[in-house]
C-alpha positions in Angstrom: 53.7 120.8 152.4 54.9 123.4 155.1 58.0 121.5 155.8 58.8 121.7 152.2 58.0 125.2 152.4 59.9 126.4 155.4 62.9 124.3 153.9 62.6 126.0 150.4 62.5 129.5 152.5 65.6 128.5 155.0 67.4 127.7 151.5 66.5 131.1 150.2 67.0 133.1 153.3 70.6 131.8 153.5 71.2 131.9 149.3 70.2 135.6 150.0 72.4 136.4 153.0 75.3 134.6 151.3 75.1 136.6 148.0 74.5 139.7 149.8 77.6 139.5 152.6 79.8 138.5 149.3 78.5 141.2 147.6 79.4 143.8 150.7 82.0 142.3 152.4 84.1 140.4 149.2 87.2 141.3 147.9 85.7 143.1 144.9 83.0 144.7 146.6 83.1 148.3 146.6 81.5 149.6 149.6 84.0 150.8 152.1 85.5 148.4 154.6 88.7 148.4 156.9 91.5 145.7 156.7 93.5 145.0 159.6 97.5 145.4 159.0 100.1 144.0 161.7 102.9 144.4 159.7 104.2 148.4 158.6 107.4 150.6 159.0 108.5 153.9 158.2 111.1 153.8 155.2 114.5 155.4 156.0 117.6 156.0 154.4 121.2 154.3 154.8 124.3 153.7 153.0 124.1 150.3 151.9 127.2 148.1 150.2 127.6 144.7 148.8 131.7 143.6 149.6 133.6 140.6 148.3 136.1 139.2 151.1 139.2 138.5 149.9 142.4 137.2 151.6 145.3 139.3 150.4 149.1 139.3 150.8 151.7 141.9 151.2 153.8 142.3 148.0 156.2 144.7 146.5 154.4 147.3 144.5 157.7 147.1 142.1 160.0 144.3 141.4 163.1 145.1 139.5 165.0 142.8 138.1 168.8 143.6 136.4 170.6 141.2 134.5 174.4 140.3 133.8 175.1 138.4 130.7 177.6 136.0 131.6 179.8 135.0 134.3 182.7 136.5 132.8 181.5 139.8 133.1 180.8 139.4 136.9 183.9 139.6 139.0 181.7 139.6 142.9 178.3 140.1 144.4 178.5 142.4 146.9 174.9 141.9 148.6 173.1 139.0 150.3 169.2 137.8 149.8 167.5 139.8 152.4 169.8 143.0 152.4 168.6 146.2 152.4 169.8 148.5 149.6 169.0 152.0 148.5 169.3 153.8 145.0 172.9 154.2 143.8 174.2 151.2 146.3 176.5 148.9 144.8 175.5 145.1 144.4 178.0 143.5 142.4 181.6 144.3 141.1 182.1 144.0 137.3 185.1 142.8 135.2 186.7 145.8 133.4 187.8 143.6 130.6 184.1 142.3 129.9 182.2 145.8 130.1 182.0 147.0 126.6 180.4 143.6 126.1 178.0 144.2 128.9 177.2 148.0 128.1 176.5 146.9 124.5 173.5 145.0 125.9 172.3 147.7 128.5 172.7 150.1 125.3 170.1 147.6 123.0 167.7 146.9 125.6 167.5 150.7 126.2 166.6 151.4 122.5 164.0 148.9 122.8 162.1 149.9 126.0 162.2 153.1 124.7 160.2 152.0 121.8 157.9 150.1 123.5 157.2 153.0 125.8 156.3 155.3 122.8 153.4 152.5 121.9 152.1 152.1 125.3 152.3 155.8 125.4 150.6 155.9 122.2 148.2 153.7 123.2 147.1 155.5 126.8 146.9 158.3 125.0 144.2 156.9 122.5 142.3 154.8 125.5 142.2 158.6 127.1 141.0 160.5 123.7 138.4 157.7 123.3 137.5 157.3 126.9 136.7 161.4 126.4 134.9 161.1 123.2 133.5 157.7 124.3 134.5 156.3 121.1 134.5 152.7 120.4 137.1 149.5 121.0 141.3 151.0 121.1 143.8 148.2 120.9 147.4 148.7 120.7 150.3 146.2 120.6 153.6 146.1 120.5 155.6 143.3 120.4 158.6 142.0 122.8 161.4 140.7 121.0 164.0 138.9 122.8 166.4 139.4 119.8 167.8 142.4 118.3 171.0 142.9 115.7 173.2 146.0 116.7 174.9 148.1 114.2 177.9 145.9 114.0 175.4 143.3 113.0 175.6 141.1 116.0 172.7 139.2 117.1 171.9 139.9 120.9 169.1 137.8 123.3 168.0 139.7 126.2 165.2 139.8 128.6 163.5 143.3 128.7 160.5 141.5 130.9 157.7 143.7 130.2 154.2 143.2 127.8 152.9 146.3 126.5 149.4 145.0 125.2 146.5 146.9 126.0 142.8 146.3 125.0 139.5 147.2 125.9 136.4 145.8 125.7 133.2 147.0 123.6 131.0 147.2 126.4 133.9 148.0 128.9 135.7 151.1 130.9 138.4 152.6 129.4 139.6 153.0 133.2 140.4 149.3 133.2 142.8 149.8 129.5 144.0 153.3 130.9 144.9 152.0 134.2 146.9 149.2 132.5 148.4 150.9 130.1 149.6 153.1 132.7 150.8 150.3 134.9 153.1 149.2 132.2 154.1 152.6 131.4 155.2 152.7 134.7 157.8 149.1 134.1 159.4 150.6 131.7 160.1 153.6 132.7 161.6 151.3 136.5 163.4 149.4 133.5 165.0 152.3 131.4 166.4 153.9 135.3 167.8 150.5 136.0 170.1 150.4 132.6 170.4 154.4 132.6 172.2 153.7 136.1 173.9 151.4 134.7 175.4 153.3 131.8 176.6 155.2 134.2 179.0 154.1 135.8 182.1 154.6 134.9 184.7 152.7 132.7 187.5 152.7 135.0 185.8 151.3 138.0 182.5 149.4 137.3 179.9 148.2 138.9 176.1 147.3 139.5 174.2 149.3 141.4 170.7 149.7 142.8 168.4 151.6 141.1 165.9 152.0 143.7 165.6 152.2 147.6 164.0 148.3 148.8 165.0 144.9 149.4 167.0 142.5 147.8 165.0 139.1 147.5 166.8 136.7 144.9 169.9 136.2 143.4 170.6 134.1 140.2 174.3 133.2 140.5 174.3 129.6 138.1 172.2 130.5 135.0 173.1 132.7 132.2 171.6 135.5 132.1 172.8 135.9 135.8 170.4 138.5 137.3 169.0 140.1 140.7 166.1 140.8 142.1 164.9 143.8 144.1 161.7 144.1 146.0 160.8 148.0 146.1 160.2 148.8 150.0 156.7 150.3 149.0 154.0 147.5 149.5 150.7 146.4 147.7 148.1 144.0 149.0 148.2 141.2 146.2 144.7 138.7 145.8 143.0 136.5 143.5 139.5 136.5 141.7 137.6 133.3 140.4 136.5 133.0 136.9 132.8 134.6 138.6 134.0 137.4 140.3 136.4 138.4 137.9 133.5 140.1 136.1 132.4 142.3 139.6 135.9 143.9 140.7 137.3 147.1 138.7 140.1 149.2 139.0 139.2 152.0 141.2 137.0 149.5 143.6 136.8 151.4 147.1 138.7 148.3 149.7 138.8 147.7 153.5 142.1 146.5 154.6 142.3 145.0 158.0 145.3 142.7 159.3 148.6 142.6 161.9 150.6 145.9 162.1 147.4 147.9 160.7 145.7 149.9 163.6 141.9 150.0 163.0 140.7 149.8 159.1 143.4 151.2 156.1 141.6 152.6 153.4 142.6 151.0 149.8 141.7 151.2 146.3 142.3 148.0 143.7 144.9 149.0 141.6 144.6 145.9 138.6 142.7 143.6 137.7 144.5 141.0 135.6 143.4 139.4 132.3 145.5 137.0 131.7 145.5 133.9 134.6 147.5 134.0 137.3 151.2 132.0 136.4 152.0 130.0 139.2 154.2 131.4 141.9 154.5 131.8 145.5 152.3 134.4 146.0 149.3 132.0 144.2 150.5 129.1 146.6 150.3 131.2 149.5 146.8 131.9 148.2 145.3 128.8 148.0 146.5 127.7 151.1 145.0 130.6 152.5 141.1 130.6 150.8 141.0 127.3 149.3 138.7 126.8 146.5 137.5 123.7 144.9 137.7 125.0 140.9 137.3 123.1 138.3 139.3 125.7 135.8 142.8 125.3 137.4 143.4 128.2 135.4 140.8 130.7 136.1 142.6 132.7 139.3 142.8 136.3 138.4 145.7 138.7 140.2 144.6 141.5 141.6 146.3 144.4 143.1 145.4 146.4 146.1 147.2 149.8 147.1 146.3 151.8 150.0 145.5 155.6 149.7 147.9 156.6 152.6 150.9 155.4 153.9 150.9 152.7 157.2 152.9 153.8 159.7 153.9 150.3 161.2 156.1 148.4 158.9 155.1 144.5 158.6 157.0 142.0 156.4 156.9 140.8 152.9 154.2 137.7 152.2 152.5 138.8 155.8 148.3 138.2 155.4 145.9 140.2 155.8 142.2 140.3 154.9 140.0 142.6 152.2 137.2 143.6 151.9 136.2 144.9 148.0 132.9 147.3 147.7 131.2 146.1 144.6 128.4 148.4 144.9 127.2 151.3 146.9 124.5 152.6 147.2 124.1 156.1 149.6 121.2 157.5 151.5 118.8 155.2 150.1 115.9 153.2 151.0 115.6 149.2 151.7 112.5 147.5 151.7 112.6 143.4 152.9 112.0 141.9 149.6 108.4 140.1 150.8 107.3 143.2 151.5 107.5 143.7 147.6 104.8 141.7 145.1 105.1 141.6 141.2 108.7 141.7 142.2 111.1 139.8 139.6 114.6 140.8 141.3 114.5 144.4 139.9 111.5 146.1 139.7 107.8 145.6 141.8 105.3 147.5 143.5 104.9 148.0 147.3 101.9 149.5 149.5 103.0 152.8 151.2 100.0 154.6 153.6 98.1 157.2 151.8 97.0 160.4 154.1 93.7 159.2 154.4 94.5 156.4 155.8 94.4 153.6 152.8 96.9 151.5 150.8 98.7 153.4 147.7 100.3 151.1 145.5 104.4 152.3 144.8 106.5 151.0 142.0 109.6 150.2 143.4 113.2 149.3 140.9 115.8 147.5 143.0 119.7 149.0 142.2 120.6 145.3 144.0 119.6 143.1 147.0 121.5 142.9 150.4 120.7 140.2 152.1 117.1 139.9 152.6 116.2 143.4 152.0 116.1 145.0 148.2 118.2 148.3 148.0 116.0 150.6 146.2 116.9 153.3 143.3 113.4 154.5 143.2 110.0 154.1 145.3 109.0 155.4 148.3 110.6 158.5 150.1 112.1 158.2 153.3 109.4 158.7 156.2 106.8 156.8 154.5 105.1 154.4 156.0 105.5 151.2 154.2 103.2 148.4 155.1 102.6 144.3 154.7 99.4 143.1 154.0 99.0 140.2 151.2 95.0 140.7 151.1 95.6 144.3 149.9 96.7 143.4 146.2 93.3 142.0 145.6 90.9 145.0 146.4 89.3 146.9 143.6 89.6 150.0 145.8 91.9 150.6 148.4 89.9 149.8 151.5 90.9 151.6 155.1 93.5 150.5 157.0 93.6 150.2 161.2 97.1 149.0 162.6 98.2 148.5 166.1 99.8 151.1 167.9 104.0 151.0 167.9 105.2 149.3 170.8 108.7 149.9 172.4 110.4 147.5 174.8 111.8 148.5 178.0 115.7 149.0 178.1 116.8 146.2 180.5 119.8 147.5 181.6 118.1 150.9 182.4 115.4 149.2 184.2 118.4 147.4 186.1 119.9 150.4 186.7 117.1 152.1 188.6 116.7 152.4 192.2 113.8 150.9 193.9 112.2 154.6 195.3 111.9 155.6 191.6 109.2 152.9 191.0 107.1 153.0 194.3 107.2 157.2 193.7 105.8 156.3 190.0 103.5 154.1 191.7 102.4 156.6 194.2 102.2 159.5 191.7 99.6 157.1 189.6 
């Protein structure tokens, strides 16, 4: 009967001892208690970025091509692939028989360039009244015919080689459609100076000449129409975007520029974004040697266009690489938390514990403006000079229990300790 007893009252004892250290010392107990926490920093501020590393090449910013209609018309080119030429230079020698012929042309591509640059004028103007009134979708086109009758009724083919569409997205920035439209704006009006030079010169003696100061890079001597081609000497930094990242770069995108004949980092800015697919050329064969990709899409690279916001001294050649870096976002003077420091975090917005005066947990809703590496970049949450701690067991506490931490520690700076002559320590030694 007693061992019963004392068994019955062991069971109890320990029933009772059980409930009550649950009941004091649980989780959802609310007497005070203290939690130890290893793991706390004080939140600070930095600039933070998220780049896209791109290999680029050096381009032309212009190319300008001028045509000859026929052989007949061309008596002599006076320049070689590779010469250097500046505005008003002659490059070839025309017949005098055949140049009513050839100013005819010059005269009806004129007329239409200038009325394609009153639509893509029209249009930049509308992208820019819209952008201010932030109005909806602007789209202008106009079309570029390759055929035109003159007023003696003659059917004429020529290549104007410009597009003057512009569109803009719904959801989009009129930057993009404005910075296009003025991109083109700016082809024509290279085009109209090439023919305008062109017309001229006179009757007696005439010739082709250079419209601009650059480089020339191809002649067409075989095919009709014959034509040249002139690199502009100022340079671009041309790239390509996948069918993924097309969506993260923008005109305006800040750009690191970094490669042989640039001293330290050149500061750059993309200038376009293409929407169309890159056609194939050089440049894009160049590129894929360069950053291959395996892409299913053979379609889906994007040109874009890099210029640099001052001028480089040292002059480096055509088709020369160099390598990019593209700021997608920025964020400045704000704070990063490491991302399992956050809970109820879904990739933008969760709640951290920051250390209350008194010396307990506070919970903080944090919203992340992206992620850099391991750490979320935050656009709101704590202030800088908080201290932020780590502690899983704290989300579970009906009230926020005290917190004890260990004191900061600070290791010894090797190379000073290296550095140090042997009398310093045994006179700290002493002194102690």
């Amino acid at each position: 009967m007693n061992r019963f007893y004392f068994v019955g009252l062991s069971v109890a004892v320990v029933a009772f001892l059980t409930a009550n250290g649950l009941l004091m010392f649980g989780e959802k107990s609310i007497l005070p208690k203290s939690v130890y926490v290893s793991e706390y920093e004080q939140a600070y501020t930095g600039t933070y970025t998220i780049d896209l590393f791109k290999e680029a090449l050096t381009a032309p910013q212009e190319t300008v091509e001028i045509y000859v209609q026929d052989h007949e018309a061309l008596q002599q080119w006076t320049v070689q692939e590779g010469d250097s030429v500046t505005a008003g230079s002659e490059l070839a020698v025309l017949n005098e028989a055949e140049t009513a012929d050839q100013r005819s042309v010059w005269e009806t591509q004129k007329t239409a360039l200038e009325g394609q640059r009153n639509e893509v004028q029209s249009s930049l103007t509308s992208l820019q009244q819209a952008k201010a009134a932030q109005g909806g979708v602007v789209s202008r086109d106009a079309s570029n015919n390759s055929q035109i009758t003159n007023e003696d009724e003659d059917v004429i083919d020529f290549d104007v080689n410009v597009s003057v569409g512009v569109a803009v997205p719904q959801d989009g920035s009129y930057d993009a459609g404005i910075a296009q439209a003025e991109q083109e704006l700016a082809s024509i009006e290279t085009q109209l100076a090439v023919l305008e030079a062109q017309l001229s010169q006179s009757l007696s003696n005439p010739s082709l000449i250079s419209p601009v100061d650059g480089v020339v890079s191809k002649i067409n001597r075989e095919t009709e129409p014959l034509s040249i081609e002139i690199y502009s000497n100022e340079k671009i930094f041309l790239s390509y975007v996948l069918e993924d990242e097309w969506p993260l770069v923008q005109a305006s995108d800040p750009v690191n520029i970094q490669g042989e004949g640039i001293e330290g980092i050149a500061k750059g800015t993309v200038q376009s974004v293409s929407e169309m697919p890159a056609e194939e050329s050089k440049w894009l064969e160049a590129y894929h040697q360069l950053e291959p990709h395996e892409q299913n899409n053979p379609l889906a690279y994007y040109e874009i266009r890099i210029a640099v916001n001052l001028p480089i001294e040292s002059k480096f050649p055509f088709g020369s690489n160099v390598n990019t870096a593209i700021t997608l976002e920025t964020a400045e003077d704000a704070v990063a938390l490491r991302t399992p420091w956050l809970f109820d975090y879904d990739g933008e917005v969760g709640k951290t514990h920051t250390l209350n005066i008194d010396g307990r947990p506070k919970t903080v809703p944090v919203t992340a403006e992206f992620e850099k590496g391991a750490k979320a970049v935050l656009a709101e949450g704590p202030e800088a000079g908080t201290i932020v701690i780590h502690e899983e067991k704290l989300e579970h506490f009906v009230a926020p229990p005290k917190v004890f931490m260990p004191f900061p520690t600070r290791q010894p700076d090797f190379e000073v300790a290296k550095n140090t002559y042997w009398r310093a320590y045994v006179e700290y030694l002493l002194a102690r």
